[in-house]
Amino acid sequence: MEWSGAGSLLAWVWLLLGQGFFWRTDVRLPDRRDPERWPTVAVVVPARDEAGVLPDSLPSLLGQKYPGRAEVFLVDDGSTDGTGALARELAAARGGLPLTVSAPGEPEPGWTGKLWALRHGIALAQERVAPEYLLLTDADIAHDPDSLRELVAAARSAGLDLVSQMARLRAVTFWERLIVPAFVYFFGQLYPFRWVNRPGARTAAAAGGCVLLRREAAERAGIPDAIRHAVIDDVTLARAVKRSGGTIWLGLADRVDSVRPYPRPAELWRMVSRSAYAQLRHRPLLLLGTVLGLALVYLVPPVALAAGLADGDTAVATLGGAAWAVMCGTYLPMLRYYGQPPWAAPLLPFTALLYLLMTVDSAVQHYRGRGAAWKGRTYPAP
């Protein structure tokens, strides 16, 4: 136990200092100034059975205070709950930016539903308005009135091809408060924002709920056709843009929020498990390494502390307690960002155990032929 406690503490010292300061929450939109000319923007919203959240999200897009020309294209991806009709009703009642609602039909083989919808929406936007920028945003994302303006100003000022903000997810219920902040924390640990934003770094990622993409960069990277099979479409999109020579930026949002509720743990479980094994590229060895790594980093500290106290082994208890303390310290900024109390930080090992089980379940579902299942569709490994 002493060796595992020491290994866990060393891992946390490395994560604290050597993993791009992933735990900090100060990566926000870069300095920006208004451009001399505001470019045309097409807002593309793929939507499948989103009638429950559209009243809280779509009006925020239609109400954008953008100085240039902007239009919204909502692509109804085979919804059965009246998503398209509701979108038209909301636009007629609220006004604002022009809205076009269209339906592409079922995706062709080799395409995920969301990317098929994006392909249709981007093509329609190109035909109607020939945009210089595309705002790709999910149907459950609400934007403050100046969100689009700030995104475009940041992209223009910094010469960025892709600007993405990690929307602030809802954290109201007990399970949301337990799991959601950790979801963003783990994402940042895997893709440190500072590394993503460094032009010469290999790390690339985006947050699919809010992506402003320069159309020329999309064409150069072959978006969306080049990533048509991707289940984790946001990270794959960012990689394609960066590989093609584009400059990308990712940070936490101040003006962009998810309105999708996850009131029950089963819904949060599905959100994570549907793509966890795809993140590991469906490789059993990566799964094994991930499980062992999560156990060493997150589970060993409290176990070592408890075992050391029970056995009177001061060294083991000290190692476990020190590792747990560093862990909690790195989690506090994310808890503050989500308005959660500091006493929730020691619960991170339990949350990590849940994520470990979700990842294993994702692999099990994959081998049962039910991997990457979402809203009635199941996607095989590419």
Coordinates of N, CA, C and O in Angstrom, one line a residue, residues 132-290:
E132 N -19.2 33.7 -43.9 CA -17.7 33.7 -43.7 C -17.4 32.8 -42.4 O -16.3 32.3 -42.3
Y133 N -18.4 32.8 -41.5 CA -18.2 32.0 -40.3 C -19.5 31.1 -40.1 O -20.6 31.5 -40.5
L134 N -19.3 30.0 -39.5 CA -20.4 29.1 -39.1 C -20.4 29.0 -37.5 O -19.3 28.7 -37.0
L135 N -21.5 29.2 -36.9 CA -21.6 28.9 -35.5 C -22.4 27.6 -35.4 O -23.6 27.5 -35.7
L136 N -21.6 26.6 -35.0 CA -22.2 25.3 -34.8 C -22.6 25.1 -33.3 O -21.7 25.1 -32.5
T137 N -23.9 25.0 -33.0 CA -24.3 25.0 -31.7 C -25.4 24.0 -31.5 O -26.2 23.8 -32.4
D138 N -25.5 23.4 -30.3 CA -26.5 22.3 -30.1 C -27.8 22.9 -29.7 O -27.9 24.1 -29.3
A139 N -28.9 22.2 -29.8 CA -30.2 22.7 -29.6 C -30.5 22.9 -28.1 O -31.5 23.5 -27.8
D140 N -29.7 22.4 -27.2 CA -29.9 22.6 -25.8 C -29.0 23.7 -25.2 O -28.9 23.9 -24.0
I141 N -28.4 24.5 -26.1 CA -27.5 25.6 -25.7 C -28.1 26.9 -25.8 O -28.6 27.3 -26.9
A142 N -28.1 27.7 -24.7 CA -28.7 29.0 -24.6 C -27.5 30.0 -24.6 O -26.5 29.8 -23.9
H143 N -27.6 31.1 -25.4 CA -26.6 32.1 -25.6 C -27.0 33.4 -25.0 O -28.2 33.9 -25.3
D144 N -26.2 34.1 -24.3 CA -26.5 35.5 -23.9 C -26.6 36.4 -25.2 O -26.0 36.0 -26.2
P145 N -27.3 37.5 -25.2 CA -27.5 38.3 -26.4 C -26.2 38.7 -27.1 O -26.2 38.9 -28.3
D146 N -25.1 38.9 -26.4 CA -23.9 39.3 -27.1 C -22.9 38.2 -27.3 O -21.8 38.4 -27.7
S147 N -23.4 36.9 -27.2 CA -22.5 35.8 -27.3 C -21.9 35.7 -28.7 O -20.6 35.6 -28.9
L148 N -22.7 35.8 -29.8 CA -22.2 35.7 -31.1 C -21.2 36.9 -31.4 O -20.1 36.6 -32.1
R149 N -21.6 38.0 -31.0 CA -20.7 39.2 -31.2 C -19.3 39.0 -30.6 O -18.3 39.2 -31.2
E150 N -19.3 38.5 -29.4 CA -18.0 38.3 -28.7 C -17.2 37.1 -29.3 O -16.0 37.3 -29.4
L151 N -17.9 36.1 -29.8 CA -17.1 35.0 -30.4 C -16.5 35.5 -31.7 O -15.3 35.2 -32.0
V152 N -17.2 36.2 -32.5 CA -16.7 36.7 -33.8 C -15.5 37.7 -33.5 O -14.5 37.7 -34.2
A153 N -15.7 38.6 -32.6 CA -14.7 39.6 -32.2 C -13.4 38.9 -31.8 O -12.3 39.3 -32.2
A154 N -13.6 37.8 -31.0 CA -12.4 37.1 -30.5 C -11.7 36.4 -31.7 O -10.4 36.4 -31.8
A155 N -12.5 35.8 -32.6 CA -11.9 35.1 -33.7 C -11.1 36.1 -34.6 O -10.0 35.8 -35.1
R156 N -11.7 37.2 -34.9 CA -11.1 38.2 -35.8 C -9.9 38.8 -35.1 O -8.8 39.0 -35.8
S157 N -10.0 39.2 -33.8 CA -8.9 39.8 -33.2 C -7.6 38.9 -33.1 O -6.5 39.4 -33.2
A158 N -7.8 37.7 -32.8 CA -6.7 36.7 -32.6 C -6.4 35.9 -33.8 O -5.5 35.1 -33.8
G159 N -7.1 36.1 -34.9 CA -6.8 35.4 -36.1 C -7.0 33.9 -36.0 O -6.3 33.1 -36.5
L160 N -8.1 33.6 -35.3 CA -8.4 32.2 -35.1 C -9.4 31.6 -36.1 O -10.3 32.3 -36.5
D161 N -9.1 30.3 -36.5 CA -10.0 29.6 -37.4 C -11.2 29.0 -36.7 O -12.3 28.8 -37.2
L162 N -11.0 28.6 -35.4 CA -12.0 27.9 -34.6 C -11.9 28.5 -33.2 O -10.9 28.5 -32.6
V163 N -13.1 28.9 -32.7 CA -13.2 29.4 -31.4 C -14.4 28.5 -30.7 O -15.5 28.6 -31.2
S164 N -14.0 27.8 -29.6 CA -15.0 27.0 -29.0 C -15.1 27.3 -27.5 O -14.1 27.5 -26.9
Q165 N -16.3 27.3 -27.0 CA -16.5 27.5 -25.6 C -17.2 26.3 -25.0 O -18.2 25.8 -25.5
M166 N -16.7 25.8 -23.8 CA -17.3 24.8 -23.1 C -18.5 25.3 -22.3 O -18.3 26.1 -21.4
A167 N -19.7 25.1 -22.8 CA -20.9 25.6 -22.2 C -21.0 25.2 -20.8 O -20.6 24.1 -20.4
R168 N -21.5 26.1 -20.0 CA -21.7 25.8 -18.5 C -22.9 24.8 -18.5 O -24.1 25.3 -18.7
L169 N -22.7 23.6 -18.1 CA -23.8 22.6 -18.1 C -24.6 22.8 -16.8 O -24.2 23.4 -15.8
R170 N -25.8 22.3 -16.9 CA -26.7 22.5 -15.7 C -26.3 21.7 -14.6 O -25.9 20.5 -14.7
A171 N -26.3 22.3 -13.4 CA -25.9 21.5 -12.1 C -26.8 22.0 -11.0 O -26.5 22.8 -10.2
V172 N -28.0 21.4 -11.0 CA -29.1 21.8 -10.1 C -29.4 20.6 -9.1 O -29.4 20.8 -7.9
T173 N -29.7 19.5 -9.7 CA -30.0 18.3 -8.9 C -28.8 17.8 -8.2 O -27.7 18.1 -8.5
F174 N -29.0 16.9 -7.2 CA -27.9 16.3 -6.5 C -26.9 15.6 -7.5 O -25.7 15.7 -7.4
W175 N -27.5 14.8 -8.4 CA -26.6 14.0 -9.3 C -25.9 14.9 -10.3 O -24.8 14.6 -10.6
E176 N -26.6 15.9 -10.8 CA -25.9 16.9 -11.6 C -24.8 17.6 -10.9 O -23.7 17.7 -11.5
R177 N -25.0 17.9 -9.7 CA -23.9 18.6 -8.9 C -22.8 17.7 -8.6 O -21.6 18.1 -8.5
L178 N -23.0 16.4 -8.5 CA -22.0 15.4 -8.2 C -21.2 15.1 -9.5 O -19.9 15.0 -9.4
I179 N -21.8 15.0 -10.6 CA -21.2 14.5 -11.8 C -20.8 15.5 -12.8 O -19.7 15.4 -13.5
V180 N -21.6 16.6 -13.0 CA -21.3 17.6 -14.1 C -20.0 18.3 -13.9 O -19.2 18.4 -14.9
P181 N -19.7 18.9 -12.7 CA -18.4 19.6 -12.6 C -17.2 18.7 -12.9 O -16.2 19.1 -13.5
A182 N -17.4 17.4 -12.4 CA -16.3 16.5 -12.7 C -16.1 16.1 -14.1 O -15.0 15.9 -14.6
F183 N -17.2 16.1 -14.9 CA -17.2 15.9 -16.3 C -16.3 16.9 -17.0 O -15.4 16.5 -17.8
V184 N -16.5 18.2 -16.7 CA -15.7 19.2 -17.3 C -14.2 19.2 -16.8 O -13.3 19.4 -17.5
Y185 N -14.1 18.9 -15.5 CA -12.7 18.7 -14.9 C -12.0 17.6 -15.6 O -10.8 17.8 -16.0
F186 N -12.6 16.4 -15.8 CA -11.9 15.3 -16.5 C -11.6 15.7 -17.9 O -10.5 15.3 -18.4
F187 N -12.5 16.4 -18.6 CA -12.3 16.8 -20.0 C -11.0 17.7 -20.0 O -10.2 17.5 -20.9
G188 N -10.9 18.6 -19.1 CA -9.8 19.5 -19.1 C -8.5 18.8 -18.8 O -7.4 19.1 -19.3
Q189 N -8.6 17.7 -18.0 CA -7.4 16.9 -17.6 C -6.9 16.2 -18.9 O -5.7 16.0 -19.1
L190 N -7.9 15.7 -19.6 CA -7.5 14.9 -20.8 C -7.1 15.9 -22.0 O -6.1 15.5 -22.7
Y191 N -7.7 17.0 -22.1 CA -7.3 18.0 -23.1 C -7.1 19.4 -22.4 O -8.0 20.2 -22.4
P192 N -5.9 19.6 -21.8 CA -5.7 20.8 -21.2 C -5.8 22.0 -22.1 O -5.3 22.0 -23.2
F193 N -6.7 23.0 -21.7 CA -7.0 24.0 -22.6 C -5.8 24.8 -23.1 O -5.7 25.3 -24.3
R194 N -4.8 25.0 -22.2 CA -3.6 25.7 -22.6 C -2.9 25.0 -23.7 O -2.2 25.7 -24.6
W195 N -2.8 23.7 -23.7 CA -2.2 22.9 -24.7 C -3.0 23.0 -26.0 O -2.4 23.1 -27.1
V196 N -4.3 22.9 -25.9 CA -5.1 23.0 -27.1 C -4.9 24.4 -27.8 O -4.8 24.4 -29.0
N197 N -4.7 25.4 -27.0 CA -4.6 26.8 -27.6 C -3.2 27.1 -28.1 O -3.0 28.2 -28.6
R198 N -2.3 26.2 -27.8 CA -0.9 26.5 -28.3 C -0.8 26.0 -29.7 O -0.9 24.9 -30.0
P199 N -0.4 26.9 -30.7 CA -0.4 26.6 -32.1 C 0.5 25.4 -32.4 O 0.2 24.6 -33.2
G200 N 1.6 25.2 -31.7 CA 2.5 24.1 -32.1 C 2.3 22.8 -31.4 O 2.9 21.8 -31.7
A201 N 1.3 22.8 -30.5 CA 1.0 21.6 -29.7 C 0.1 20.6 -30.5 O -0.7 21.1 -31.3
R202 N 0.3 19.4 -30.2 CA -0.5 18.3 -30.9 C -1.9 18.2 -30.3 O -2.8 17.8 -31.0
T203 N -2.1 18.6 -29.1 CA -3.4 18.5 -28.4 C -4.4 19.4 -29.2 O -4.2 20.6 -29.4
A204 N -5.6 18.8 -29.5 CA -6.7 19.5 -30.2 C -8.0 19.0 -29.6 O -8.2 17.8 -29.4
A205 N -8.9 20.0 -29.3 CA -10.2 19.6 -28.8 C -11.1 20.8 -29.0 O -10.7 21.9 -29.2
A206 N -12.4 20.5 -29.0 CA -13.4 21.6 -29.0 C -14.6 21.1 -28.2 O -14.7 19.9 -27.8
A207 N -15.5 22.0 -27.9 CA -16.7 21.6 -27.1 C -17.9 21.8 -28.1 O -18.2 22.9 -28.6
G208 N -18.5 20.7 -28.5 CA -19.4 20.7 -29.6 C -20.7 21.6 -29.4 O -21.3 21.9 -30.4
G209 N -21.0 22.0 -28.2 CA -22.1 22.8 -28.0 C -22.0 24.2 -28.5 O -23.0 24.9 -28.8
C210 N -20.7 24.7 -28.7 CA -20.5 26.1 -29.2 C -19.2 26.1 -29.9 O -18.1 26.2 -29.3
V211 N -19.3 26.1 -31.2 CA -18.1 26.2 -32.1 C -18.3 27.2 -33.2 O -19.2 27.1 -34.0
L212 N -17.4 28.3 -33.1 CA -17.4 29.2 -34.2 C -16.3 28.8 -35.2 O -15.1 28.8 -34.8
L213 N -16.6 28.6 -36.4 CA -15.7 28.0 -37.4 C -15.6 28.8 -38.6 O -16.7 29.1 -39.2
R214 N -14.4 29.3 -39.0 CA -14.3 30.0 -40.3 C -14.6 29.1 -41.4 O -14.0 28.0 -41.5
R215 N -15.4 29.5 -42.4 CA -15.8 28.6 -43.4 C -14.7 28.1 -44.3 O -14.6 26.9 -44.7
E216 N -13.7 29.0 -44.6 CA -12.6 28.6 -45.4 C -11.8 27.5 -44.7 O -11.3 26.6 -45.3
A217 N -11.7 27.6 -43.4 CA -10.9 26.6 -42.6 C -11.7 25.3 -42.6 O -11.1 24.2 -42.7
A218 N -13.0 25.3 -42.6 CA -13.9 24.1 -42.7 C -13.6 23.4 -44.0 O -13.5 22.2 -44.1
E219 N -13.6 24.2 -45.1 CA -13.4 23.6 -46.4 C -12.0 23.0 -46.6 O -11.9 22.0 -47.1
R220 N -11.0 23.7 -46.0 CA -9.7 23.2 -46.1 C -9.5 21.9 -45.4 O -8.8 21.0 -45.8
A221 N -10.2 21.8 -44.2 CA -10.2 20.5 -43.4 C -11.1 19.5 -43.9 O -11.2 18.4 -43.3
G222 N -12.0 19.8 -44.9 CA -13.0 18.8 -45.4 C -14.1 18.6 -44.4 O -14.7 17.5 -44.4
I223 N -14.5 19.6 -43.6 CA -15.5 19.5 -42.7 C -16.9 19.7 -43.3 O -17.0 20.7 -44.1
P224 N -17.9 18.9 -43.1 CA -17.9 17.8 -42.2 C -17.6 16.4 -42.8 O -17.6 15.4 -42.1
D225 N -17.4 16.3 -44.1 CA -17.3 15.0 -44.8 C -16.1 14.2 -44.2 O -16.2 13.0 -44.0
A226 N -15.0 14.9 -43.9 CA -13.8 14.1 -43.4 C -14.0 13.5 -42.0 O -13.3 12.6 -41.7
I227 N -15.0 13.9 -41.3 CA -15.3 13.4 -39.9 C -16.7 12.8 -39.8 O -17.2 12.7 -38.7
R228 N -17.2 12.4 -40.9 CA -18.6 12.0 -41.0 C -19.0 10.8 -40.1 O -20.1 10.7 -39.6
H229 N -18.0 10.0 -39.7 CA -18.2 8.8 -38.9 C -18.0 9.1 -37.4 O -18.3 8.2 -36.6
A230 N -17.6 10.3 -37.0 CA -17.1 10.5 -35.7 C -18.3 10.6 -34.7 O -19.2 11.3 -34.9
V231 N -18.1 9.8 -33.6 CA -19.1 9.8 -32.5 C -18.7 11.0 -31.6 O -19.6 11.8 -31.1
I232 N -17.4 11.2 -31.3 CA -17.0 12.4 -30.6 C -16.6 13.4 -31.6 O -15.4 13.7 -31.9
D233 N -17.6 14.1 -32.1 CA -17.4 14.9 -33.3 C -16.7 16.2 -33.0 O -16.0 16.7 -33.8
D234 N -16.8 16.7 -31.8 CA -16.2 18.0 -31.5 C -14.7 17.9 -31.4 O -13.9 18.7 -32.1
V235 N -14.1 16.9 -30.8 CA -12.7 16.7 -30.7 C -12.2 16.3 -32.1 O -11.1 16.8 -32.5
T236 N -12.9 15.5 -32.8 CA -12.4 15.1 -34.1 C -12.4 16.3 -35.1 O -11.5 16.5 -35.9
L237 N -13.4 17.2 -35.0 CA -13.4 18.4 -35.8 C -12.2 19.3 -35.5 O -11.6 19.8 -36.4
A238 N -11.9 19.5 -34.2 CA -10.8 20.3 -33.9 C -9.5 19.7 -34.4 O -8.6 20.5 -34.9
R239 N -9.3 18.4 -34.3 CA -8.1 17.8 -34.8 C -8.0 18.0 -36.3 O -6.9 18.3 -36.8
A240 N -9.1 17.9 -37.0 CA -9.0 18.1 -38.5 C -8.6 19.5 -38.8 O -7.8 19.7 -39.7
V241 N -9.2 20.5 -38.1 CA -8.9 21.8 -38.4 C -7.4 22.1 -38.1 O -6.7 22.8 -38.8
K242 N -6.9 21.6 -36.9 CA -5.5 21.9 -36.5 C -4.6 21.2 -37.5 O -3.5 21.7 -37.8
R243 N -4.9 20.0 -37.9 CA -4.0 19.2 -38.8 C -3.9 19.9 -40.1 O -2.9 19.8 -40.8
S244 N -4.9 20.6 -40.5 CA -4.9 21.3 -41.8 C -4.3 22.7 -41.8 O -4.3 23.4 -42.7
G245 N -3.7 23.0 -40.6 CA -3.0 24.3 -40.5 C -3.8 25.4 -39.8 O -3.3 26.5 -39.7
G246 N -5.0 25.0 -39.3 CA -5.8 26.0 -38.7 C -5.4 26.3 -37.3 O -4.8 25.5 -36.6
T247 N -5.8 27.5 -36.8 CA -5.5 27.9 -35.4 C -6.8 27.7 -34.6 O -7.9 28.2 -35.1
I248 N -6.8 27.1 -33.5 CA -8.0 26.8 -32.7 C -7.8 27.3 -31.3 O -6.7 27.6 -30.8
W249 N -9.0 27.5 -30.6 CA -9.0 28.0 -29.2 C -10.2 27.4 -28.5 O -11.3 27.3 -29.1
L250 N -9.9 27.0 -27.3 CA -11.0 26.4 -26.5 C -10.9 26.9 -25.0 O -9.8 27.0 -24.5
G251 N -12.0 27.3 -24.5 CA -12.0 27.8 -23.1 C -13.4 27.6 -22.5 O -14.4 27.1 -23.1
L252 N -13.5 28.0 -21.2 CA -14.8 28.0 -20.5 C -15.6 29.2 -20.9 O -15.1 30.2 -21.2
A253 N -16.9 28.9 -20.8 CA -17.9 30.0 -21.2 C -18.4 30.8 -20.1 O -18.5 30.3 -18.9
D254 N -18.7 32.1 -20.4 CA -19.3 33.0 -19.5 C -20.7 33.3 -19.9 O -21.6 33.8 -19.2
R255 N -21.0 33.2 -21.2 CA -22.2 33.6 -21.8 C -23.0 32.5 -22.5 O -23.9 32.7 -23.3
V256 N -22.6 31.3 -22.3 CA -23.2 30.1 -23.0 C -23.5 29.0 -22.0 O -22.6 28.6 -21.2
D257 N -24.7 28.6 -22.0 CA -25.2 27.6 -20.9 C -26.0 26.5 -21.6 O -26.8 26.8 -22.5
S258 N -25.9 25.3 -21.1 CA -26.7 24.2 -21.5 C -28.0 24.2 -20.6 O -27.9 24.4 -19.4
V259 N -29.1 24.1 -21.2 CA -30.4 24.1 -20.5 C -31.0 22.6 -20.4 O -32.1 22.5 -19.9
R260 N -30.2 21.7 -20.8 CA -30.7 20.3 -20.8 C -30.6 19.8 -19.4 O -29.5 19.7 -18.7
P261 N -31.7 19.3 -18.8 CA -31.7 18.7 -17.5 C -31.3 17.2 -17.5 O -31.6 16.5 -18.4
Y262 N -30.6 16.8 -16.5 CA -30.3 15.4 -16.2 C -30.7 15.1 -14.8 O -29.9 14.9 -13.9
P263 N -32.0 15.0 -14.6 CA -32.5 14.9 -13.2 C -32.2 13.5 -12.5 O -32.2 13.4 -11.3
R264 N -32.0 12.5 -13.4 CA -31.8 11.1 -12.8 C -30.4 10.6 -13.2 O -29.9 10.9 -14.3
P265 N -29.8 9.8 -12.3 CA -28.5 9.3 -12.6 C -28.4 8.5 -13.9 O -27.3 8.5 -14.5
A266 N -29.4 7.8 -14.3 CA -29.4 7.0 -15.5 C -29.1 7.9 -16.7 O -28.4 7.4 -17.7
E267 N -29.7 9.1 -16.7 CA -29.5 10.0 -17.9 C -28.0 10.5 -18.0 O -27.4 10.5 -19.1
L268 N -27.5 10.8 -16.8 CA -26.1 11.2 -16.8 C -25.2 10.0 -17.2 O -24.2 10.2 -17.9
W269 N -25.5 8.8 -16.7 CA -24.8 7.6 -17.0 C -24.7 7.4 -18.6 O -23.7 7.2 -19.1
R270 N -25.9 7.6 -19.2 CA -25.9 7.4 -20.7 C -25.1 8.5 -21.4 O -24.5 8.2 -22.4
M271 N -25.2 9.7 -20.9 CA -24.4 10.8 -21.5 C -22.9 10.5 -21.5 O -22.3 10.7 -22.5
V272 N -22.4 9.9 -20.5 CA -21.0 9.6 -20.4 C -20.7 8.3 -21.1 O -19.7 8.2 -21.9
S273 N -21.4 7.3 -20.9 CA -21.1 5.9 -21.3 C -21.2 5.8 -22.9 O -20.6 4.9 -23.5
R274 N -22.1 6.6 -23.5 CA -22.3 6.4 -24.9 C -21.1 6.6 -25.7 O -20.9 6.1 -26.8
S275 N -20.1 7.5 -25.2 CA -18.9 7.8 -26.1 C -17.6 7.5 -25.3 O -16.6 7.7 -25.9
A276 N -17.7 7.0 -24.1 CA -16.4 6.8 -23.3 C -15.5 5.8 -24.0 O -14.3 6.0 -24.1
Y277 N -16.0 4.7 -24.5 CA -15.2 3.7 -25.1 C -14.7 4.1 -26.5 O -13.6 3.8 -26.9
A278 N -15.5 4.9 -27.2 CA -15.0 5.5 -28.4 C -13.9 6.5 -28.2 O -12.9 6.6 -29.0
Q279 N -13.9 7.2 -27.0 CA -12.8 8.0 -26.7 C -11.5 7.2 -26.6 O -10.4 7.7 -26.8
L280 N -11.6 5.9 -26.2 CA -10.4 5.0 -26.1 C -10.2 4.3 -27.3 O -9.4 3.3 -27.4
R281 N -10.8 4.7 -28.4 CA -10.7 4.2 -29.8 C -11.0 2.7 -29.8 O -10.4 1.9 -30.6
H282 N -11.9 2.2 -28.9 CA -12.4 0.9 -28.9 C -11.2 -0.1 -28.7 O -11.3 -1.2 -29.2
R283 N -10.2 0.2 -27.9 CA -9.0 -0.6 -27.7 C -9.0 -1.2 -26.3 O -9.0 -0.4 -25.3
P284 N -9.1 -2.5 -26.1 CA -9.1 -3.1 -24.8 C -7.9 -2.7 -23.9 O -8.1 -2.5 -22.7
L285 N -6.7 -2.6 -24.5 CA -5.6 -2.2 -23.7 C -5.7 -0.8 -23.2 O -5.3 -0.5 -22.0
L286 N -6.2 0.1 -24.0 CA -6.4 1.5 -23.5 C -7.5 1.5 -22.4 O -7.4 2.2 -21.4
L287 N -8.5 0.6 -22.5 CA -9.5 0.5 -21.5 C -8.8 0.0 -20.2 O -9.1 0.6 -19.1
L288 N -8.0 -1.0 -20.3 CA -7.3 -1.5 -19.1 C -6.4 -0.5 -18.4 O -6.5 -0.3 -17.2
G289 N -5.7 0.2 -19.3 CA -4.8 1.3 -18.8 C -5.6 2.4 -18.1 O -5.2 3.0 -17.1
T290 N -6.7 2.8 -18.7 CA -7.6 3.8 -18.1 C -8.1 3.4 -16.7 O -8.1 4.2 -15.8

